[in-house]
């Protein structure tokens, strides 16, 4: 199916992905590309007629600096609607004849914006009305510079006390700019504004739906693979599991999954993976117990990035060995020709941002980069157009259990980055059991107001092993055992997160169970740090 699409040009904002997610939430397909694409690229991208609109993202930069990126001129010549957000609005103003200046007062945080002029973008969208009848929007601002003079053909669309031009519109050309960020949840009607732009102003079809996408994806996989064999590294995580289920739906026994158990999985996770994929989906899965290999290489290593790199490297080595065995055992067609990976769209965007040097790496990702070249295999990535929430929707549509697909995120290196400092088998065993108790009680404990479990009310929850000992008392004896910290956060986008205010009764029960049931732990703490300044994971 040839979906109509929205092009998002990324100027390096930390929240560009949120723009794309909000557009996808409106069931409209969109793609993110770096802002420094050429005019020729833009015309080539638009020539099949599927492009219905362009969104220019925010940025940390100042538009009037000579080294700063501008939007390709072609964007304004295509005849499609354009929406500039924050820096994107400033770029639009600057390039179309307006004036942008450094502001004397920086706006960062919530703001109340007054809408002007009844433009199509904001018509009927407001949070409240003032006593004078002015429609007001509660939004999120993050800018220092501002537009001080409108470009020819534009009229004022929105303002704040400190930013007289907080929105502008040229409705004849269907060009719009907003100084605030509609993509973040702090802008209460942001989703409605973006929907208005992509559905009404751009006139895009709302046909990007995961249930319908299965047939499209299956057809594409079959066309790519033909009668050839595929191998996939199955980690047990959501992405690789959904990729495996989708590819198995398409080609059945042509797929062989390699499940590498590195000894740093959650309690009973390996058995659950095998039960689902072998027992229920009847897929071919080779389970490799490589715990001793991984733990051996991790011995004495305490630096987080070093641990991540070791785990990624050893995964590649184990997978390569299994792939070569598979190829050697099949003399008829020299084994698999394809390597399947659970790459999702944020990975693709971040990779592009890294290449263009418009993104900053906070920590490395656990992946199997380089494997296709090392093994001489072609690459199959059936999820590379999807965001995580879309992958989950697809998983449910494919028949995977809801509890499996909607599990909280789990890092690729597993417990290796939830054990602070050196990773030891003893530490992993203690943490596995403590973490299982925490998750079990979160699932069991219901919120009185909503009736939902606290597992469903939190976005991510886990235990962290601290390599320190503290004194305790059990019975009449003195103990000197380890400490675990519990972490639970609530977030809509994982860009920012608040620590979850779990009921004291729940925390009390979890602490009591861990200390009584996990011999070797005598103290439990709860992490009350938000992101930022902390990150969600400890390493």
Coordinates of C-alpha atoms in Angstrom, one line a residue:
X1 CA 0.0 0.0 0.0
X2 CA 1.4 3.4 -0.9
X3 CA 0.7 5.5 2.1
X4 CA 0.5 9.3 1.8
X5 CA 3.2 10.8 4.0
X6 CA 4.5 13.8 6.0
X7 CA 8.2 14.7 5.9
X8 CA 9.7 15.9 9.2
X9 CA 13.1 17.7 8.9
X10 CA 15.2 17.4 12.0
X11 CA 17.3 20.3 13.1
X12 CA 18.7 18.4 16.1
X13 CA 15.9 18.8 18.6
X14 CA 15.8 16.3 21.5
X15 CA 12.1 15.9 20.9
X16 CA 11.8 15.5 17.1
X17 CA 10.8 11.9 17.5
X18 CA 7.8 13.1 19.5
X19 CA 6.6 15.0 16.5
X20 CA 6.7 11.9 14.5
X21 CA 4.9 9.9 17.2
X22 CA 2.1 12.4 17.4
X23 CA 1.7 12.3 13.6
X24 CA 1.6 8.5 13.7
X25 CA -0.9 8.7 16.5
X26 CA -3.2 10.4 14.0
X27 CA -2.7 7.3 11.8
X28 CA -0.7 9.2 9.3
X29 CA 2.6 7.9 8.0
X30 CA 5.6 10.2 8.4
X31 CA 9.4 10.0 8.1
X32 CA 12.2 12.0 9.9
X33 CA 15.2 13.1 7.9
X34 CA 18.1 15.4 8.7
X35 CA 17.5 19.0 7.8
X36 CA 20.5 19.3 5.6
X37 CA 19.1 17.2 2.7
X38 CA 19.5 18.9 -0.6
X39 CA 16.9 20.6 -2.8
X40 CA 17.4 17.8 -5.3
X41 CA 16.7 15.2 -2.6
X42 CA 13.5 17.0 -1.6
X43 CA 12.2 17.1 -5.1
X44 CA 13.0 13.4 -5.6
X45 CA 11.3 12.6 -2.3
X46 CA 8.1 14.4 -3.4
X47 CA 7.9 13.3 -7.1
X48 CA 5.7 10.3 -6.5
X49 CA 2.9 12.5 -5.2
X50 CA 2.6 10.9 -1.8
X51 CA 4.1 13.8 0.1
X52 CA 1.3 15.9 1.6
X53 CA 3.1 18.2 4.0
X54 CA 6.4 19.2 5.8
X55 CA 7.2 19.9 9.4
X56 CA 10.3 21.7 10.5
X57 CA 11.5 20.7 14.0
X58 CA 13.0 22.7 16.9
X59 CA 16.7 23.0 17.6
X60 CA 19.2 24.3 20.2
X61 CA 20.8 26.6 17.6
X62 CA 20.2 30.2 16.7
X63 CA 19.0 30.9 13.1
X64 CA 20.9 34.1 12.5
X65 CA 24.3 32.4 13.0
X66 CA 26.0 31.8 9.6
X67 CA 26.9 28.2 10.5
X68 CA 23.3 27.3 11.4
X69 CA 21.2 25.0 9.3
X70 CA 18.4 26.4 7.2
X71 CA 15.5 24.5 5.6
X72 CA 16.1 23.5 1.9
X73 CA 14.5 26.2 -0.2
X74 CA 12.6 23.4 -2.1
X75 CA 10.4 22.8 0.9
X76 CA 8.7 26.2 0.3
X77 CA 8.4 25.6 -3.4
X78 CA 6.6 22.2 -3.4
X79 CA 3.1 23.7 -3.0
X80 CA 2.4 21.6 0.1
X81 CA 1.6 22.9 3.6
X82 CA 4.6 23.6 5.9
X83 CA 4.5 23.8 9.7
X84 CA 7.5 25.3 11.6
X85 CA 7.9 24.4 15.3
X86 CA 10.0 26.7 17.5
X87 CA 13.3 26.9 15.7
X88 CA 11.5 25.6 12.6
X89 CA 9.2 28.7 12.8
X90 CA 12.3 31.0 13.1
X91 CA 13.9 29.3 10.1
X92 CA 10.7 29.8 8.1
X93 CA 10.5 33.5 9.1
X94 CA 14.2 34.1 8.4
X95 CA 14.2 32.4 5.0
X96 CA 11.0 34.0 3.8
X97 CA 11.9 37.6 4.6
X98 CA 11.1 38.1 8.3
X99 CA 13.4 39.0 11.2
X100 CA 14.6 36.8 14.1
X101 CA 16.4 38.3 17.0
X102 CA 17.9 37.1 20.3
X103 CA 15.4 37.5 23.0
X104 CA 16.2 39.5 26.2
X105 CA 14.1 37.0 28.2
X106 CA 14.3 33.3 27.6
X107 CA 11.0 31.3 27.8
X108 CA 11.4 27.8 29.1
X109 CA 8.5 26.0 30.6
X110 CA 4.7 26.4 30.7
X111 CA 3.1 29.5 29.0
X112 CA -0.3 30.8 28.2
X113 CA -0.7 31.7 24.5
X114 CA -3.4 33.9 23.1
X115 CA -4.7 32.8 19.7
X116 CA -5.3 35.6 17.1
X117 CA -7.1 35.8 13.8
X118 CA -9.1 32.5 13.6
X119 CA -6.6 30.7 11.4
X120 CA -7.4 27.2 10.2
X121 CA -4.6 25.7 12.3
X122 CA -6.0 26.9 15.7
X123 CA -9.7 27.5 14.8
X124 CA -11.8 26.1 17.7
X125 CA -8.8 24.8 19.6
X126 CA -8.3 26.3 23.1
X127 CA -7.9 25.4 26.7
X128 CA -9.9 28.3 28.2
X129 CA -11.3 31.8 27.4
X130 CA -10.4 35.0 29.2
X131 CA -12.9 37.4 30.7
X132 CA -12.4 39.5 27.5
X133 CA -13.3 36.5 25.3
X134 CA -9.8 35.7 24.1
X135 CA -9.1 32.0 23.4
X136 CA -6.0 30.8 25.3
X137 CA -3.8 27.7 24.9
X138 CA -1.6 26.2 27.7
X139 CA 1.7 25.3 26.0
X140 CA 5.3 24.5 26.6
X141 CA 8.0 27.0 25.5
X142 CA 11.7 26.4 25.1
X143 CA 13.4 29.3 23.3
X144 CA 15.7 32.3 23.6
X145 CA 15.4 33.8 20.1
X146 CA 12.2 35.0 18.7
X147 CA 10.6 36.3 15.5
X148 CA 10.3 40.1 15.7
X149 CA 9.0 40.9 12.2
X150 CA 6.7 38.8 10.2
X151 CA 7.7 37.7 6.6
X152 CA 5.6 39.2 3.7
X153 CA 2.2 37.5 3.4
X154 CA 2.1 36.3 7.0
X155 CA -0.3 37.4 9.8
X156 CA -0.1 37.1 13.5
X157 CA -1.6 33.8 14.8
X158 CA -0.6 33.7 18.5
X159 CA 1.2 35.7 21.2
X160 CA 2.4 35.7 24.8
X161 CA 3.4 38.7 27.0
X162 CA 7.1 38.0 26.4
X163 CA 6.8 36.7 22.8
X164 CA 4.5 39.0 20.8
X165 CA 4.9 36.7 17.7
X166 CA 4.3 33.2 19.1
X167 CA 2.6 32.0 16.0
X168 CA 2.3 33.1 12.4
X169 CA 0.3 32.0 9.3
X170 CA 0.3 32.5 5.6
X171 CA -3.0 30.7 4.8
X172 CA -2.8 31.3 1.1
X173 CA 0.4 29.2 0.9
X174 CA -0.6 27.1 3.9
X175 CA 2.5 28.0 5.8
X176 CA 2.3 28.0 9.6
X177 CA 4.7 28.6 12.5
X178 CA 4.4 28.1 16.2
X179 CA 7.0 29.2 18.8
X180 CA 5.8 26.6 21.3
X181 CA 6.1 22.8 21.1
X182 CA 2.8 21.0 20.3
X183 CA 4.5 17.6 20.3
X184 CA 5.2 17.5 24.1
X185 CA 2.4 16.5 26.5
X186 CA 2.8 19.7 28.4
X187 CA 1.1 21.5 25.5
X188 CA -2.4 20.3 26.4
X189 CA -4.0 20.6 22.9
X190 CA -0.8 19.8 21.0
X191 CA -2.1 16.6 19.6
X192 CA -5.2 18.3 18.3
X193 CA -3.0 21.0 16.6
X194 CA -0.9 18.5 14.9
X195 CA -3.9 16.4 13.8
X196 CA -5.5 19.6 12.4
X197 CA -2.3 20.2 10.4
X198 CA -1.8 16.7 9.0
X199 CA -5.4 15.6 8.5
X200 CA -7.3 18.8 7.7
X201 CA -4.7 21.3 6.3
X202 CA -2.6 18.7 4.5
X203 CA -5.6 16.4 3.7
X204 CA -3.6 13.2 4.4
X205 CA -5.4 9.9 4.6
X206 CA -5.5 8.3 8.1
X207 CA -4.6 4.9 6.9
X208 CA -1.5 4.0 9.0
X209 CA -3.1 1.2 11.2
X210 CA -1.2 -1.7 12.6
X211 CA -3.9 -4.3 12.2
X212 CA -4.0 -3.5 8.5
X213 CA -0.2 -3.3 8.3
X214 CA 0.3 -7.0 8.9
X215 CA -0.8 -8.1 5.4
X216 CA 1.3 -5.3 3.9
X217 CA 4.4 -6.3 5.9
X218 CA 3.9 -10.1 5.2
X219 CA 3.7 -9.4 1.5
X220 CA 6.8 -7.3 1.6
X221 CA 8.8 -9.9 3.6
X222 CA 7.8 -12.7 1.2
X223 CA 8.8 -10.6 -1.8
X224 CA 12.2 -9.8 -0.2
X225 CA 13.0 -13.3 1.0
X226 CA 11.5 -15.6 -1.6
X227 CA 12.4 -19.2 -0.8
X228 CA 15.6 -18.3 1.1
X229 CA 16.3 -19.0 4.8
X230 CA 16.4 -16.4 7.5
X231 CA 18.1 -16.4 10.9
X232 CA 17.2 -14.0 13.7
X233 CA 18.7 -13.2 17.1
X234 CA 15.9 -13.6 19.5
X235 CA 16.5 -11.7 22.8
X236 CA 13.1 -12.2 24.4
X237 CA 12.5 -8.4 24.3
X238 CA 9.5 -6.8 22.6
X239 CA 11.3 -5.8 19.3
X240 CA 12.9 -9.1 18.5
X241 CA 9.9 -11.1 19.6
X242 CA 7.5 -9.1 17.4
X243 CA 9.9 -9.3 14.5
X244 CA 10.1 -13.1 14.9
X245 CA 6.4 -13.4 15.1
X246 CA 5.9 -11.3 12.0
X247 CA 8.5 -13.1 9.9
X248 CA 7.2 -16.5 11.0
X249 CA 3.8 -15.4 9.9
X250 CA 5.3 -14.6 6.5
X251 CA 7.6 -17.5 5.8
X252 CA 7.1 -20.1 8.5
X253 CA 9.9 -22.7 8.8
X254 CA 12.2 -20.7 6.6
X255 CA 13.0 -18.7 9.8
X256 CA 15.4 -20.0 12.5
X257 CA 15.7 -18.0 15.7
X258 CA 18.8 -18.1 17.8
X259 CA 18.1 -17.3 21.5
X260 CA 21.3 -16.4 23.3
X261 CA 20.9 -16.8 27.1
X262 CA 23.7 -14.6 28.5
X263 CA 22.9 -15.3 32.1
X264 CA 21.6 -11.8 32.7
X265 CA 17.9 -12.3 31.9
X266 CA 15.0 -11.9 34.3
X267 CA 13.7 -14.8 36.4
X268 CA 12.5 -17.7 34.2
X269 CA 12.6 -15.5 31.1
X270 CA 14.4 -18.1 29.0
X271 CA 11.8 -20.7 29.6
X272 CA 9.0 -18.3 28.8
X273 CA 10.6 -17.4 25.5
X274 CA 10.9 -21.0 24.5
X275 CA 7.3 -21.8 25.6
X276 CA 5.9 -18.9 23.5
X277 CA 7.9 -19.4 20.3
X278 CA 8.4 -23.1 20.3
X279 CA 5.3 -24.3 22.3
X280 CA 2.7 -21.9 20.9
X281 CA 4.0 -20.4 17.6
X282 CA 5.9 -23.6 16.6
X283 CA 8.8 -21.7 15.4
X284 CA 12.3 -23.1 15.1
X285 CA 14.4 -21.8 18.0
X286 CA 18.0 -22.8 19.0
X287 CA 18.6 -21.9 22.6
X288 CA 22.3 -21.3 23.5
X289 CA 23.3 -21.2 27.2
X290 CA 26.3 -18.8 27.1
X291 CA 26.1 -17.6 30.7
X292 CA 29.6 -18.7 31.6
X293 CA 31.1 -17.1 28.5
X294 CA 29.5 -13.8 29.2
X295 CA 30.2 -13.7 33.0
X296 CA 33.8 -14.8 32.4
X297 CA 34.4 -11.8 30.1
X298 CA 32.7 -9.5 32.5
X299 CA 34.8 -10.5 35.5
X300 CA 36.6 -7.5 37.0
X301 CA 34.8 -5.0 34.8
X302 CA 32.9 -2.2 36.5
X303 CA 32.6 0.7 34.0
X304 CA 29.1 0.8 32.5
X305 CA 30.1 1.5 28.9
X306 CA 32.8 -1.2 29.0
X307 CA 30.2 -3.7 30.3
X308 CA 27.8 -2.8 27.5
X309 CA 30.5 -3.2 24.8
X310 CA 31.6 -6.6 26.2
X311 CA 28.0 -7.9 26.3
X312 CA 27.4 -6.6 22.7
X313 CA 30.7 -8.1 21.5
X314 CA 30.0 -11.5 23.0
X315 CA 26.5 -11.6 21.7
X316 CA 27.9 -11.1 18.2
X317 CA 30.5 -13.9 18.7
X318 CA 28.0 -16.4 20.0
X319 CA 25.5 -15.5 17.2
X320 CA 28.2 -15.8 14.6
X321 CA 29.2 -19.2 15.8
X322 CA 25.6 -20.5 15.7
X323 CA 25.0 -18.9 12.3
X324 CA 28.1 -20.6 10.9
X325 CA 27.0 -24.0 12.3
X326 CA 23.6 -23.5 10.6
X327 CA 25.2 -22.7 7.3
X328 CA 27.6 -25.6 7.5
X329 CA 24.8 -28.1 8.4
X330 CA 22.8 -27.2 5.3
X331 CA 24.9 -28.3 2.3
X332 CA 21.9 -28.0 -0.1
X333 CA 21.7 -24.3 -0.2
X334 CA 24.5 -23.1 2.0
X335 CA 22.1 -22.2 4.8
X336 CA 20.5 -18.8 5.6
X337 CA 20.9 -15.9 3.2
X338 CA 19.2 -13.3 5.5
X339 CA 19.9 -11.9 9.0
X340 CA 16.7 -10.5 10.6
X341 CA 16.9 -7.8 13.3
X342 CA 14.4 -6.1 15.4
X343 CA 15.6 -2.6 14.4
X344 CA 12.8 0.0 15.0
X345 CA 12.4 3.5 13.7
X346 CA 14.0 5.4 16.7
X347 CA 17.2 3.3 16.0
X348 CA 17.1 4.5 12.4
X349 CA 16.6 8.1 13.3
X350 CA 19.3 8.1 16.0
X351 CA 21.7 6.5 13.5
X352 CA 21.0 9.2 11.0
X353 CA 21.4 11.9 13.6
X354 CA 24.7 10.4 14.7
X355 CA 26.0 10.4 11.1
X356 CA 25.0 14.0 10.6
X357 CA 26.4 14.9 14.1
X358 CA 23.1 16.5 15.1
X359 CA 22.6 14.1 18.0
X360 CA 24.5 13.5 21.2
X361 CA 25.1 9.9 22.3
X362 CA 24.1 9.5 26.0
X363 CA 25.0 5.8 26.1
X364 CA 25.6 3.1 23.5
X365 CA 22.9 0.7 22.4
X366 CA 23.2 -3.1 22.6
X367 CA 22.8 -4.3 19.0
X368 CA 24.4 -6.6 16.4
X369 CA 25.8 -3.9 14.2
X370 CA 28.2 -5.2 11.6
X371 CA 26.9 -8.8 11.7
X372 CA 25.4 -8.8 8.1
X373 CA 28.8 -7.9 6.7
X374 CA 30.7 -10.3 8.9
X375 CA 28.4 -13.2 7.9
X376 CA 27.9 -12.3 4.3
X377 CA 24.1 -12.1 4.9
X378 CA 21.5 -9.7 3.5
X379 CA 19.6 -7.7 6.2
X380 CA 15.9 -8.0 6.9
X381 CA 14.4 -5.4 9.2
X382 CA 10.6 -5.6 9.1
X383 CA 10.1 -3.2 12.0
X384 CA 12.4 -0.4 10.8
X385 CA 9.5 2.0 10.0
X386 CA 7.8 1.5 13.4
X387 CA 7.9 3.3 16.8
X388 CA 7.9 1.2 20.0
X389 CA 4.2 1.8 20.6
X390 CA 3.4 0.7 17.0
X391 CA 5.5 -2.4 17.5
X392 CA 3.5 -3.3 20.6
X393 CA 0.2 -2.8 18.7
X394 CA 1.5 -5.0 15.9
X395 CA 2.5 -7.7 18.4
X396 CA -1.0 -7.9 19.9
X397 CA -2.4 -8.0 16.4
X398 CA -0.1 -10.9 15.6
X399 CA -1.5 -12.8 18.6
X400 CA 1.4 -12.4 21.1
X401 CA 0.2 -12.2 24.7
X402 CA -0.6 -8.7 26.0
X403 CA 1.6 -9.2 29.1
X404 CA 4.5 -10.1 26.9
X405 CA 4.1 -7.3 24.4
X406 CA 3.4 -4.6 27.0
X407 CA 6.2 -5.6 29.4
X408 CA 8.2 -2.7 30.7
X409 CA 11.4 -2.0 28.7
X410 CA 14.4 -4.2 29.5
X411 CA 17.9 -3.1 28.5
X412 CA 19.7 -5.2 25.9
X413 CA 22.6 -5.9 28.3
X414 CA 20.0 -7.2 30.7
X415 CA 20.9 -7.3 34.4
X416 CA 24.5 -6.4 33.4
X417 CA 23.6 -2.7 33.7
X418 CA 21.3 -3.1 36.7
X419 CA 24.1 -4.6 38.8
X420 CA 26.3 -1.6 39.6
X421 CA 30.0 -2.2 39.3
X422 CA 31.3 -5.7 38.6
X423 CA 28.9 -8.4 37.4
X424 CA 29.0 -11.6 39.3
X425 CA 26.8 -14.7 39.1
X426 CA 25.9 -14.4 42.8
X427 CA 24.8 -10.8 42.3
X428 CA 22.7 -11.7 39.2
X429 CA 20.9 -14.5 41.2
X430 CA 20.0 -12.1 44.1
X431 CA 18.8 -9.4 41.7
X432 CA 16.7 -11.7 39.6
X433 CA 14.8 -12.9 42.6
X434 CA 14.4 -9.4 44.2
X435 CA 13.2 -8.0 40.8
X436 CA 10.7 -10.8 40.3
X437 CA 9.1 -10.1 43.7
X438 CA 8.9 -6.4 43.0
X439 CA 7.2 -7.0 39.6
X440 CA 4.9 -9.6 41.1
X441 CA 3.6 -7.3 43.8
X442 CA 3.2 -4.4 41.3
X443 CA 1.0 -6.6 39.3
X444 CA -1.0 -7.8 42.3
X445 CA -1.5 -4.4 44.0
X446 CA -4.4 -2.4 42.6
X447 CA -4.9 1.3 42.7
X448 CA -8.2 2.1 44.5
X449 CA -9.2 5.0 42.3
X450 CA -8.6 3.4 38.8
X451 CA -8.7 -0.3 39.6
X452 CA -5.5 -0.8 37.6
X453 CA -2.5 -2.6 38.8
X454 CA 0.5 -0.5 39.7
X455 CA 2.5 -2.4 37.1
X456 CA 0.1 -0.9 34.5
X457 CA 0.3 2.5 36.1
X458 CA 4.1 2.7 35.9
X459 CA 6.0 2.9 32.7
X460 CA 9.1 1.1 33.9
X461 CA 9.9 -0.6 37.2
X462 CA 12.9 -2.7 38.3
X463 CA 15.3 -3.5 41.0
X464 CA 19.0 -2.4 41.0
X465 CA 21.7 -4.3 42.9
X466 CA 24.1 -2.1 44.9
X467 CA 27.6 -3.7 45.5
X468 CA 27.6 -2.5 49.1
X469 CA 26.8 -4.2 52.4
X470 CA 25.0 -2.9 55.4
X471 CA 24.4 -4.3 58.9
X472 CA 21.0 -5.8 59.7
X473 CA 19.3 -7.9 62.3
X474 CA 17.4 -11.1 61.7
X475 CA 16.0 -13.0 64.6
X476 CA 18.7 -12.8 67.3
X477 CA 21.5 -12.6 64.8
X478 CA 23.5 -9.9 63.1
X479 CA 23.6 -9.8 59.3
X480 CA 25.9 -8.1 56.9
X481 CA 24.3 -8.3 53.5
X482 CA 23.7 -6.5 50.2
X483 CA 21.3 -3.7 49.3
X484 CA 18.8 -3.3 46.4
X485 CA 17.2 -0.2 45.2
X486 CA 13.7 -0.2 43.7
X487 CA 13.0 2.1 40.7
X488 CA 9.6 2.9 39.3
X489 CA 8.8 5.8 37.0
X490 CA 5.8 7.3 35.1
X491 CA 6.3 8.9 31.7
X492 CA 4.5 9.3 28.4
X493 CA 7.5 9.5 26.2
X494 CA 10.6 8.4 28.2
X495 CA 12.2 11.8 27.4
X496 CA 11.2 13.0 30.9
X497 CA 10.0 10.9 33.8
X498 CA 8.7 11.3 37.3
X499 CA 9.3 8.8 40.1
X500 CA 6.1 6.9 40.8
X501 CA 4.5 7.7 44.2
X502 CA 3.8 4.0 45.0
X503 CA 1.6 3.4 48.1
X504 CA 3.5 2.8 51.3
X505 CA 1.6 -0.4 51.8
X506 CA 3.0 -1.7 48.5
X507 CA 6.6 -0.7 49.2
X508 CA 6.3 -2.2 52.7
X509 CA 5.2 -5.5 51.4
X510 CA 7.8 -5.6 48.6
X511 CA 10.6 -4.7 51.1
X512 CA 9.4 -7.3 53.6
X513 CA 9.2 -10.1 51.0
X514 CA 12.6 -9.3 49.5
X515 CA 14.4 -9.3 52.8
X516 CA 12.7 -12.4 54.1
X517 CA 12.8 -14.4 50.8
X518 CA 16.1 -13.4 49.2
X519 CA 18.9 -14.6 51.5
X520 CA 21.8 -12.2 51.0
X521 CA 19.8 -9.0 50.9
X522 CA 18.9 -7.2 54.1
X523 CA 18.1 -3.7 53.0
X524 CA 15.7 -2.2 50.4
X525 CA 15.7 1.4 49.3
X526 CA 13.4 3.4 46.9
X527 CA 14.7 5.8 44.2
X528 CA 12.9 9.1 44.3
X529 CA 14.8 10.8 41.4
X530 CA 13.1 12.1 38.4
X531 CA 14.5 12.4 34.8
X532 CA 16.1 14.9 34.4
X533 CA 18.5 15.2 36.2
X534 CA 18.7 11.4 36.7
X535 CA 18.3 8.9 34.0
X536 CA 15.7 6.1 34.3
X537 CA 18.3 3.3 34.3
X538 CA 21.2 3.7 36.8
X539 CA 23.8 2.7 34.3

